Short mmCIF file of C-alpha atoms and ligand atoms in Angstrom, two decimals:
data_model
loop_
_atom_site.label_atom_id
_atom_site.label_comp_id
_atom_site.label_asym_id
_atom_site.label_seq_id
_atom_site.Cartn_x
_atom_site.Cartn_y
_atom_site.Cartn_z
CA UNK A 1 101.24 127.04 97.23
CA UNK A 2 99.62 127.74 100.57
CA UNK A 3 101.07 125.64 103.38
CA UNK A 4 99.48 124.38 106.58
CA UNK A 5 100.92 127.39 108.40
CA UNK A 6 98.45 129.53 106.46
CA UNK A 7 95.46 127.57 107.74
CA UNK A 8 93.31 128.06 110.80
CA UNK A 9 92.61 124.47 111.75
CA UNK A 10 91.70 124.48 115.44
CA UNK A 11 88.52 122.51 116.03
CA UNK A 12 88.06 121.88 112.31
CA UNK A 13 87.98 118.61 110.37
CA UNK A 14 90.98 118.41 108.04
CA UNK A 15 91.20 115.75 105.33
CA UNK A 16 94.87 114.84 104.78
CA UNK A 17 95.68 112.96 101.55
CA UNK A 18 98.80 111.02 102.46
CA UNK A 19 100.79 108.40 100.53
CA UNK A 20 100.76 105.38 102.83
CA UNK A 21 101.36 102.90 99.99
CA UNK A 22 103.84 100.81 101.97
CA UNK A 23 105.25 97.44 100.99
CA UNK A 24 103.51 94.53 102.70
CA UNK A 25 104.48 90.89 103.02
CA UNK A 26 103.27 89.01 99.96
CA UNK A 27 99.70 87.73 99.98
CA UNK A 28 100.16 84.03 99.31
CA UNK A 29 96.60 83.50 98.21
CA UNK A 30 93.74 85.79 97.22
CA UNK A 31 91.96 87.09 100.29
CA UNK A 32 94.41 85.82 102.84
CA UNK A 33 97.99 85.32 103.86
CA UNK A 34 99.40 81.87 104.44
CA UNK A 35 96.03 80.39 105.31
CA UNK A 36 95.48 83.01 108.00
CA UNK A 37 92.45 85.29 107.78
CA UNK A 38 92.81 88.41 105.62
CA UNK A 39 93.18 92.07 106.73
CA UNK A 40 95.40 92.99 109.65
CA UNK A 41 97.56 89.89 109.42
CA UNK A 42 99.57 91.27 106.48
CA UNK A 43 102.76 92.72 107.89
CA UNK A 44 104.24 96.05 106.77
CA UNK A 45 107.80 95.42 105.61
CA UNK A 46 108.88 99.07 105.48
CA UNK A 47 107.10 101.95 107.22
CA UNK A 48 109.12 104.76 105.60
CA UNK A 49 106.12 106.39 103.94
CA UNK A 50 104.14 106.31 107.20
CA UNK A 51 107.03 107.98 109.04
CA UNK A 52 107.34 110.58 106.28
CA UNK A 53 103.67 111.46 106.79
CA UNK A 54 103.96 112.03 110.54
CA UNK A 55 105.17 115.66 110.71
CA UNK A 56 102.11 117.05 108.91
CA UNK A 57 99.65 114.94 110.91
CA UNK A 58 101.40 115.85 114.15
CA UNK A 59 101.48 119.55 113.31
CA UNK A 60 97.74 119.56 112.53
CA UNK A 61 96.70 117.67 115.64
CA UNK A 62 99.04 119.79 117.73
CA UNK A 63 97.00 122.77 116.56
CA UNK A 64 93.72 121.15 117.56
CA UNK A 65 92.55 119.86 114.18
CA UNK A 66 90.41 116.74 113.81
CA UNK A 67 92.61 114.88 111.33
CA UNK A 68 90.96 112.53 108.83
CA UNK A 69 93.71 110.80 106.85
CA UNK A 70 92.97 109.17 103.49
CA UNK A 71 95.33 107.11 101.34
CA UNK A 72 95.56 104.23 98.86
CA UNK A 73 97.30 100.88 99.12
CA UNK A 74 98.26 98.91 96.04
CA UNK A 75 95.96 98.71 93.03
CA UNK A 76 92.71 96.94 94.03
CA UNK A 77 91.00 98.49 90.98
CA UNK A 78 87.79 99.78 92.54
CA UNK A 79 86.94 96.58 94.40
CA UNK A 80 87.01 95.80 98.10
CA UNK A 81 89.88 93.33 98.46
CA UNK A 82 90.74 92.58 102.09
CA UNK A 83 94.41 91.95 101.35
CA UNK A 84 94.65 95.64 100.39
CA UNK A 85 93.05 96.89 103.59
CA UNK A 86 94.72 99.84 105.29
CA UNK A 87 93.93 98.34 108.72
CA UNK A 88 97.57 97.35 109.43
CA UNK A 89 98.65 100.84 108.39
CA UNK A 90 96.19 102.43 110.85
CA UNK A 91 97.69 100.31 113.63
CA UNK A 92 101.26 101.29 112.69
CA UNK A 93 100.33 104.95 112.31
CA UNK A 94 98.85 104.86 115.81
CA UNK A 95 102.02 103.31 117.24
CA UNK A 96 104.23 105.92 115.60
CA UNK A 97 101.98 108.82 116.66
CA UNK A 98 101.68 107.41 120.16
CA UNK A 99 97.91 107.78 120.04
CA UNK A 100 95.20 105.41 118.78
CA UNK A 101 94.08 106.02 115.21
CA UNK A 102 90.38 105.43 114.56
CA UNK A 103 90.03 103.19 111.51
CA UNK A 104 86.97 103.58 109.28
CA UNK A 105 85.88 100.30 107.72
CA UNK A 106 84.85 102.09 104.51
CA UNK A 107 85.94 105.12 102.52
CA UNK A 108 82.90 107.43 102.43
CA UNK A 109 80.15 105.22 103.86
CA UNK A 110 78.47 105.01 107.27
CA UNK A 111 81.66 104.05 109.09
CA UNK A 112 83.72 106.90 107.58
CA UNK A 113 80.99 109.43 108.32
CA UNK A 114 80.58 108.25 111.91
CA UNK A 115 84.33 108.22 112.55
CA UNK A 116 84.82 111.69 111.06
CA UNK A 117 81.85 113.12 112.97
CA UNK A 118 82.98 111.80 116.34
CA UNK A 119 86.67 112.78 116.17
CA UNK A 120 87.74 114.96 119.09
CA UNK A 121 90.03 117.98 118.60
CA UNK A 122 93.52 116.56 118.09
CA UNK A 123 92.10 113.14 117.14
CA UNK A 124 93.30 111.16 114.12
CA UNK A 125 91.34 108.76 111.90
CA UNK A 126 92.28 106.79 108.80
CA UNK A 127 89.76 105.89 106.11
CA UNK A 128 89.82 102.52 104.34
CA UNK A 129 91.74 102.22 101.05
CA UNK A 130 90.56 104.96 98.66
CA UNK A 131 91.00 102.60 95.71
CA UNK A 132 88.23 100.31 96.99
CA UNK A 133 85.98 102.99 95.42
CA UNK A 134 85.85 103.01 91.60
CA UNK A 135 85.30 106.78 91.64
CA UNK A 136 88.78 107.41 93.07
CA UNK A 137 90.69 106.39 89.94
CA UNK A 138 87.94 106.81 87.33
CA UNK A 139 88.87 108.52 84.06
CA UNK A 140 85.30 109.78 83.86
CA UNK A 141 85.21 113.28 85.34
CA UNK A 142 81.60 112.94 86.51
CA UNK A 143 82.18 109.64 88.29
CA UNK A 144 85.35 110.94 89.91
CA UNK A 145 83.60 114.16 90.83
CA UNK A 146 80.69 112.37 92.48
CA UNK A 147 83.09 110.41 94.65
CA UNK A 148 85.10 113.57 95.39
CA UNK A 149 81.88 115.25 96.60
CA UNK A 150 81.36 112.48 99.15
CA UNK A 151 84.98 112.53 100.29
CA UNK A 152 85.04 116.31 100.60
CA UNK A 153 81.85 116.18 102.69
CA UNK A 154 83.85 114.45 105.46
CA UNK A 155 85.92 117.58 106.17
CA UNK A 156 86.08 121.37 106.05
CA UNK A 157 89.69 121.72 104.90
CA UNK A 158 91.96 119.65 102.61
CA UNK A 159 95.71 119.15 103.01
CA UNK A 160 97.61 117.45 100.19
CA UNK A 161 100.64 115.64 101.54
CA UNK A 162 100.87 112.43 99.49
CA UNK A 163 103.79 113.39 97.30
CA UNK A 164 104.11 109.84 95.91
CA UNK A 165 100.65 110.13 94.36
CA UNK A 166 100.64 113.73 93.04
CA UNK A 167 101.12 112.47 89.48
CA UNK A 168 97.73 110.73 89.59
CA UNK A 169 94.62 112.57 88.44
CA UNK A 170 92.58 110.84 91.10
CA UNK A 171 89.63 112.16 93.10
CA UNK A 172 91.47 112.46 96.41
CA UNK A 173 94.48 114.09 94.75
CA UNK A 174 92.94 116.35 92.13
CA UNK A 175 89.19 116.84 92.63
CA UNK A 176 88.82 117.19 96.41
CA UNK A 177 91.18 120.20 96.72
CA UNK A 178 88.99 121.93 94.15
CA UNK A 179 86.05 121.55 96.52
CA UNK A 180 87.62 122.62 99.84
CA UNK A 181 89.96 125.31 101.14
CA UNK A 182 93.35 123.64 100.73
CA UNK A 183 97.07 123.74 101.43
CA UNK A 184 100.19 121.65 100.89
CA UNK A 185 101.55 119.60 103.75
CA UNK A 186 105.17 119.65 104.88
CA UNK A 187 106.18 116.54 102.93
CA UNK A 188 105.07 117.94 99.59
CA UNK A 189 106.78 121.25 100.33
CA UNK A 190 110.04 119.48 101.25
CA UNK A 191 110.02 117.12 98.26
CA UNK A 192 109.35 119.88 95.76
CA UNK A 193 112.12 122.00 97.23
CA UNK A 194 114.76 119.30 96.64
CA UNK A 195 113.49 118.04 93.29
CA UNK A 196 113.21 121.56 91.90
CA UNK A 197 117.01 121.78 92.12
CA UNK A 198 117.25 118.85 89.71
CA UNK A 199 115.13 120.66 87.16
CA UNK A 200 117.01 123.95 87.42
CA UNK A 201 120.76 123.57 87.51
CA UNK A 202 121.94 120.02 87.23
CA UNK A 203 125.63 119.42 87.68
CA UNK A 204 126.77 117.16 84.85
CA UNK A 205 127.37 114.36 84.10
CA UNK A 206 123.75 113.59 85.06
CA UNK A 207 122.94 109.88 85.26
CA UNK A 208 119.49 108.41 85.73
CA UNK A 209 119.02 104.81 86.87
CA UNK A 210 115.67 103.19 86.16
CA UNK A 211 114.37 99.82 87.28
CA UNK A 212 111.40 98.40 89.18
CA UNK A 213 108.28 96.75 87.88
CA UNK A 214 105.96 99.60 86.79
CA UNK A 215 107.47 99.38 83.32
CA UNK A 216 104.77 100.89 81.09
CA UNK A 217 104.14 103.62 83.68
CA UNK A 218 107.72 104.75 83.68
CA UNK A 219 108.94 104.11 80.13
CA UNK A 220 107.35 107.37 79.05
CA UNK A 221 109.68 109.45 81.20
CA UNK A 222 112.62 108.35 79.07
CA UNK A 223 111.22 110.41 76.23
CA UNK A 224 111.86 113.54 78.22
CA UNK A 225 115.02 112.33 79.94
CA UNK A 226 116.62 112.01 76.51
CA UNK A 227 116.78 115.78 76.47
CA UNK A 228 118.08 116.10 80.04
CA UNK A 229 120.23 113.20 81.20
CA UNK A 230 123.69 112.33 79.89
CA UNK A 231 123.37 108.65 80.71
CA UNK A 232 120.42 106.35 81.36
CA UNK A 233 121.05 103.04 83.13
CA UNK A 234 118.29 100.48 82.80
CA UNK A 235 117.88 97.55 85.21
CA UNK A 236 115.06 95.84 87.09
CA UNK A 237 111.94 94.71 85.26
CA UNK A 238 112.43 97.56 82.81
CA UNK A 239 115.60 96.01 81.33
CA UNK A 240 113.91 93.10 79.57
CA UNK A 241 111.85 95.25 77.20
CA UNK A 242 115.13 96.94 76.22
CA UNK A 243 116.97 93.64 75.78
CA UNK A 244 114.09 92.31 73.68
CA UNK A 245 114.08 95.51 71.61
CA UNK A 246 117.73 94.79 70.84
CA UNK A 247 116.71 91.38 69.55
CA UNK A 248 117.60 89.23 72.57
CA UNK A 249 115.48 86.43 74.01
CA UNK A 250 114.18 87.32 77.48
CA UNK A 251 112.45 84.05 78.40
CA UNK A 252 109.62 84.58 80.88
CA UNK A 253 110.95 87.91 82.19
CA UNK A 254 108.71 90.95 82.61
CA UNK A 255 108.13 92.25 79.09
CA UNK A 256 106.00 95.02 77.60
CA UNK A 257 105.57 93.74 74.03
CA UNK A 258 103.56 96.76 72.94
CA UNK A 259 106.36 99.12 73.98
CA UNK A 260 109.07 97.55 71.82
CA UNK A 261 108.79 100.10 69.03
CA UNK A 262 108.89 102.94 71.53
CA UNK A 263 112.00 101.50 73.14
CA UNK A 264 113.70 101.02 69.75
CA UNK A 265 112.96 104.67 69.07
CA UNK A 266 114.54 105.66 72.42
CA UNK A 267 117.66 103.64 71.63
CA UNK A 268 117.93 105.25 68.20
CA UNK A 269 117.45 108.75 69.59
CA UNK A 270 120.01 108.01 72.30
CA UNK A 271 122.57 107.25 69.60
CA UNK A 272 121.67 110.38 67.65
CA UNK A 273 121.81 112.73 70.63
CA UNK A 274 124.75 111.14 72.43
CA UNK A 275 122.74 110.02 75.43
CA UNK A 276 124.24 106.74 76.55
CA UNK A 277 121.95 103.84 77.44
CA UNK A 278 123.61 101.36 79.78
CA UNK A 279 121.91 97.94 79.76
CA UNK A 280 122.72 94.83 81.78
CA UNK A 281 125.34 92.53 80.29
CA UNK A 282 124.35 89.63 82.53
CA UNK A 283 121.30 88.75 84.63
CA UNK A 284 120.28 86.36 87.39
CA UNK A 285 117.76 84.09 85.65
CA UNK A 286 115.42 81.93 87.72
CA UNK A 287 113.05 79.07 86.96
CA UNK A 288 110.21 80.80 88.87
CA UNK A 289 109.36 83.98 90.78
CA UNK A 290 110.52 82.53 94.09
CA UNK A 291 113.50 82.80 96.43
CA UNK A 292 114.08 79.05 96.36
CA UNK A 293 113.71 78.64 92.59
CA UNK A 294 116.65 77.24 90.66
CA UNK A 295 118.65 80.27 89.47
CA UNK A 296 121.97 81.29 87.99
CA UNK A 297 123.85 84.04 86.18
CA UNK A 298 123.55 84.09 82.39
CA UNK A 299 124.66 86.53 79.72
CA UNK A 300 121.98 89.13 78.96
CA UNK A 301 121.78 87.87 75.37
CA UNK A 302 121.39 84.23 76.44
CA UNK A 303 118.40 84.06 78.78
CA UNK A 304 116.89 80.57 78.43
CA UNK A 305 113.30 80.46 77.15
CA UNK A 306 111.97 79.00 80.43
CA UNK A 307 113.78 81.42 82.79
CA UNK A 308 112.99 84.90 84.06
CA UNK A 309 115.49 87.63 84.85
CA UNK A 310 115.03 88.63 88.47
CA UNK A 311 118.19 90.68 88.99
CA UNK A 312 121.03 92.23 87.04
CA UNK A 313 124.14 90.06 87.23
CA UNK A 314 127.50 90.78 88.94
CA UNK A 315 129.19 92.12 85.78
CA UNK A 316 126.25 94.47 85.24
CA UNK A 317 126.53 95.62 88.87
CA UNK A 318 130.19 96.52 88.24
CA UNK A 319 129.36 98.16 84.90
CA UNK A 320 126.56 100.26 86.43
CA UNK A 321 128.77 101.36 89.35
CA UNK A 322 131.53 102.31 86.87
CA UNK A 323 129.09 104.40 84.81
CA UNK A 324 128.02 106.22 87.98
CA UNK A 325 131.55 106.83 89.26
CA UNK A 326 132.17 110.11 87.42
CA UNK A 327 128.59 111.41 87.63
CA UNK A 328 127.92 114.61 89.54
CA UNK A 329 124.17 114.10 89.76
CA UNK A 330 122.34 110.79 89.98
CA UNK A 331 118.61 110.13 90.17
CA UNK A 332 117.62 106.53 90.86
CA UNK A 333 114.16 105.03 90.74
CA UNK A 334 113.29 101.35 90.79
CA UNK A 335 115.19 98.40 92.27
CA UNK A 336 117.54 96.48 89.95
CA UNK A 337 115.93 93.19 90.89
CA UNK A 338 113.48 91.50 93.21
CA UNK A 339 115.53 92.67 96.21
CA UNK A 340 112.84 91.39 98.61
CA UNK A 341 114.30 87.93 97.94
CA UNK A 342 117.97 87.66 98.94
CA UNK A 343 119.16 85.74 95.82
CA UNK A 344 118.02 88.70 93.68
CA UNK A 345 119.22 91.59 95.88
CA UNK A 346 122.86 91.94 94.77
CA UNK A 347 122.21 94.20 91.79
CA UNK A 348 120.26 96.69 93.88
CA UNK A 349 123.02 96.57 96.50
CA UNK A 350 125.69 97.24 93.85
CA UNK A 351 123.83 100.23 92.45
CA UNK A 352 123.12 101.70 95.90
CA UNK A 353 126.83 101.40 96.69
CA UNK A 354 127.66 102.89 93.29
CA UNK A 355 125.56 105.95 94.08
CA UNK A 356 127.29 106.41 97.43
CA UNK A 357 130.80 105.92 96.00
CA UNK A 358 130.16 108.40 93.18
CA UNK A 359 130.14 111.28 95.65
CA UNK A 360 127.50 112.87 93.39
CA UNK A 361 124.32 114.67 94.43
CA UNK A 362 122.16 111.56 94.74
CA UNK A 363 118.39 111.30 94.86
CA UNK A 364 116.66 107.96 95.41
CA UNK A 365 112.94 108.02 94.62
CA UNK A 366 110.13 105.53 95.09
CA UNK A 367 108.39 103.49 97.73
CA UNK A 368 110.24 100.26 97.02
CA UNK A 369 113.51 101.91 96.07
CA UNK A 370 113.68 103.75 99.39
CA UNK A 371 112.60 100.57 101.19
CA UNK A 372 115.36 98.65 99.40
CA UNK A 373 118.01 101.10 100.54
CA UNK A 374 116.91 100.69 104.17
CA UNK A 375 116.35 96.95 103.97
CA UNK A 376 119.75 96.30 102.46
CA UNK A 377 121.31 98.11 105.41
CA UNK A 378 122.44 101.36 103.81
CA UNK A 379 122.56 104.53 105.85
CA UNK A 380 119.90 106.89 104.47
CA UNK A 381 122.20 109.80 105.27
CA UNK A 382 124.65 108.50 102.66
CA UNK A 383 122.27 109.77 99.95
CA UNK A 384 121.53 113.44 99.35
CA UNK A 385 117.75 112.91 99.34
CA UNK A 386 115.44 109.94 99.64
CA UNK A 387 112.17 110.82 98.00
CA UNK A 388 108.88 109.13 98.86
CA UNK A 389 107.81 109.47 95.23
CA UNK A 390 108.90 107.12 92.44
CA UNK A 391 106.64 107.78 89.47
CA UNK A 392 105.79 111.17 91.00
CA UNK A 393 109.38 112.34 91.24
CA UNK A 394 110.18 111.04 87.74
CA UNK A 395 107.26 112.98 86.30
CA UNK A 396 108.22 116.05 88.31
CA UNK A 397 111.72 115.86 86.85
CA UNK A 398 110.19 115.63 83.38
CA UNK A 399 108.76 119.06 83.98
CA UNK A 400 105.19 117.83 83.65
CA UNK A 401 102.29 119.54 85.36
CA UNK A 402 101.34 117.15 88.14
CA UNK A 403 97.60 117.11 88.88
CA UNK A 404 98.07 117.03 92.66
CA UNK A 405 100.42 120.00 92.68
CA UNK A 406 98.34 121.92 90.17
CA UNK A 407 95.24 121.49 92.33
CA UNK A 408 97.09 122.78 95.39
CA UNK A 409 98.40 125.78 93.49
CA UNK A 410 94.98 126.81 92.13
N1 LIG B 1 113.34 91.81 87.13
C1 LIG B 1 112.25 92.05 87.83
N2 LIG B 1 111.12 91.34 87.63
C2 LIG B 1 110.00 91.59 88.35
N3 LIG B 1 109.91 92.52 89.33
C3 LIG B 1 111.01 93.25 89.57
C4 LIG B 1 112.22 93.05 88.84
N4 LIG B 1 113.13 93.93 89.31
C5 LIG B 1 112.52 94.62 90.30
N5 LIG B 1 111.26 94.22 90.47
C6 LIG B 1 110.28 94.68 91.49
O1 LIG B 1 109.99 96.03 91.29
C7 LIG B 1 109.33 96.49 92.46
C8 LIG B 1 109.47 97.99 92.59
O2 LIG B 1 109.05 98.64 91.40
P1 LIG B 1 108.38 100.09 91.35
O3 LIG B 1 108.38 100.50 89.91
O4 LIG B 1 107.07 100.05 92.06
O5 LIG B 1 109.44 100.99 92.15
P2 LIG B 1 109.22 102.05 93.32
O6 LIG B 1 110.54 102.45 93.78
O7 LIG B 1 108.29 101.49 94.37
O8 LIG B 1 108.50 103.25 92.63
P3 LIG B 1 107.02 103.83 92.88
O9 LIG B 1 107.11 104.61 94.15
O10 LIG B 1 106.74 104.65 91.67
O11 LIG B 1 106.11 102.64 93.02
C9 LIG B 1 109.97 95.71 93.60
O12 LIG B 1 108.95 95.15 94.37
C10 LIG B 1 110.82 94.65 92.90
O13 LIG B 1 110.67 93.35 93.44
O1 LIG B 2 103.92 103.80 94.95
C1 LIG B 2 103.71 104.85 94.34
O2 LIG B 2 104.48 105.27 93.44
C2 LIG B 2 102.55 105.73 94.74
O3 LIG B 2 101.98 105.34 95.95
C3 LIG B 2 101.50 105.73 93.63
O4 LIG B 2 101.01 104.43 93.43
P1 LIG B 2 100.47 104.01 91.98
O5 LIG B 2 101.66 103.92 91.06
O6 LIG B 2 99.78 102.69 92.18
O7 LIG B 2 99.52 105.09 91.54
#
């Protein structure tokens, strides 16, 4: 892969695809937050991914490039939804860079074109959320290509630096680099360097901890992990499809009904191949998805029909930590519970501590997982690597060809 050091960028417009998909305070109602007007009022709760994007942007502007940053936020599904505006991210990016960031009110329209055209050398702009445009995520090559043409027209050079999104075959990740001279940014180079070690020589026992809420997205990686990991610990929203597959009631917990057969197959193959699945033995079950909802610890096979599991329970926390204690390599993606709400944060805390106490080579991947580690007060330096990619790092570890890396290599 070419890197930005191989590019001559002075005075040229460079489109940087970053991953600025940061957690924001919850939108309490569609189109607005707490009765306040939409857009910039939504606060960023963790700016880790913005900070991780700074070195590449700074290096490019330091060399006199006109830097046009593009990124997605959440999953607005091709529609303009103000609560997914990148406006607050532009403001934070400007604060961190110490220079104002021009914000384009659209992605490839009049505003984006005017902002890109008027950028001075060393200037930085951010386009509105790429996913407001249906072409960005379209499965139709022609539709994606047409949008990629318009995005590419905003710049002369493309730099891919959004590691967290390299597993997406999206226009800004896959199609634009095929239209412009391109290179990988420093974040992608650094992430690949660390994660490659986990695909080459893994020191065993190798434990993988999976949680979070993107269940159907991430279940597939287990297929491949069955041939690589010694132990797979399942918590977070992912756990309930496993518990259901084992015949337990899961109440109103997150559940992927159509994945039950797949999960049963994983459990069977785990037994055959000696890969141990570790599931929660107790959970914190709540009456509603809210911090102040009535909640309590119940056995994992006794979740009441009207309750949802929002965290692994204390016994599960101890069990998970014990199954990490003798590991030499641990990869963790996905919080064990809804850590953003204090009553459901203990499981994530227990697993984070378990990783640290194991003394293993530990990699934490994912936007929310990394945010959880910081928010719960852990020292980032206590982990071997904190990756900005969740799904991306999981798919990298699977050995899959990732569209965003493939496009940069071509
Ligand atoms: N039991 C649960 N029910 C519902 N949501 C859950 C549960 N456990 C965890 N979560 C939520 O999962 C979210 C994080 O999941 P996600 O799969 O996006 O992880 P991630 O680390 O951000 O990875 P990526 O970078 O791929 O998005 C958190 O916001 C958390 O509140
Ligand atoms: O949060 C992430 O993992 C990346 O930003 C990709 O987001 P996505 O899962 O919505 O494509």
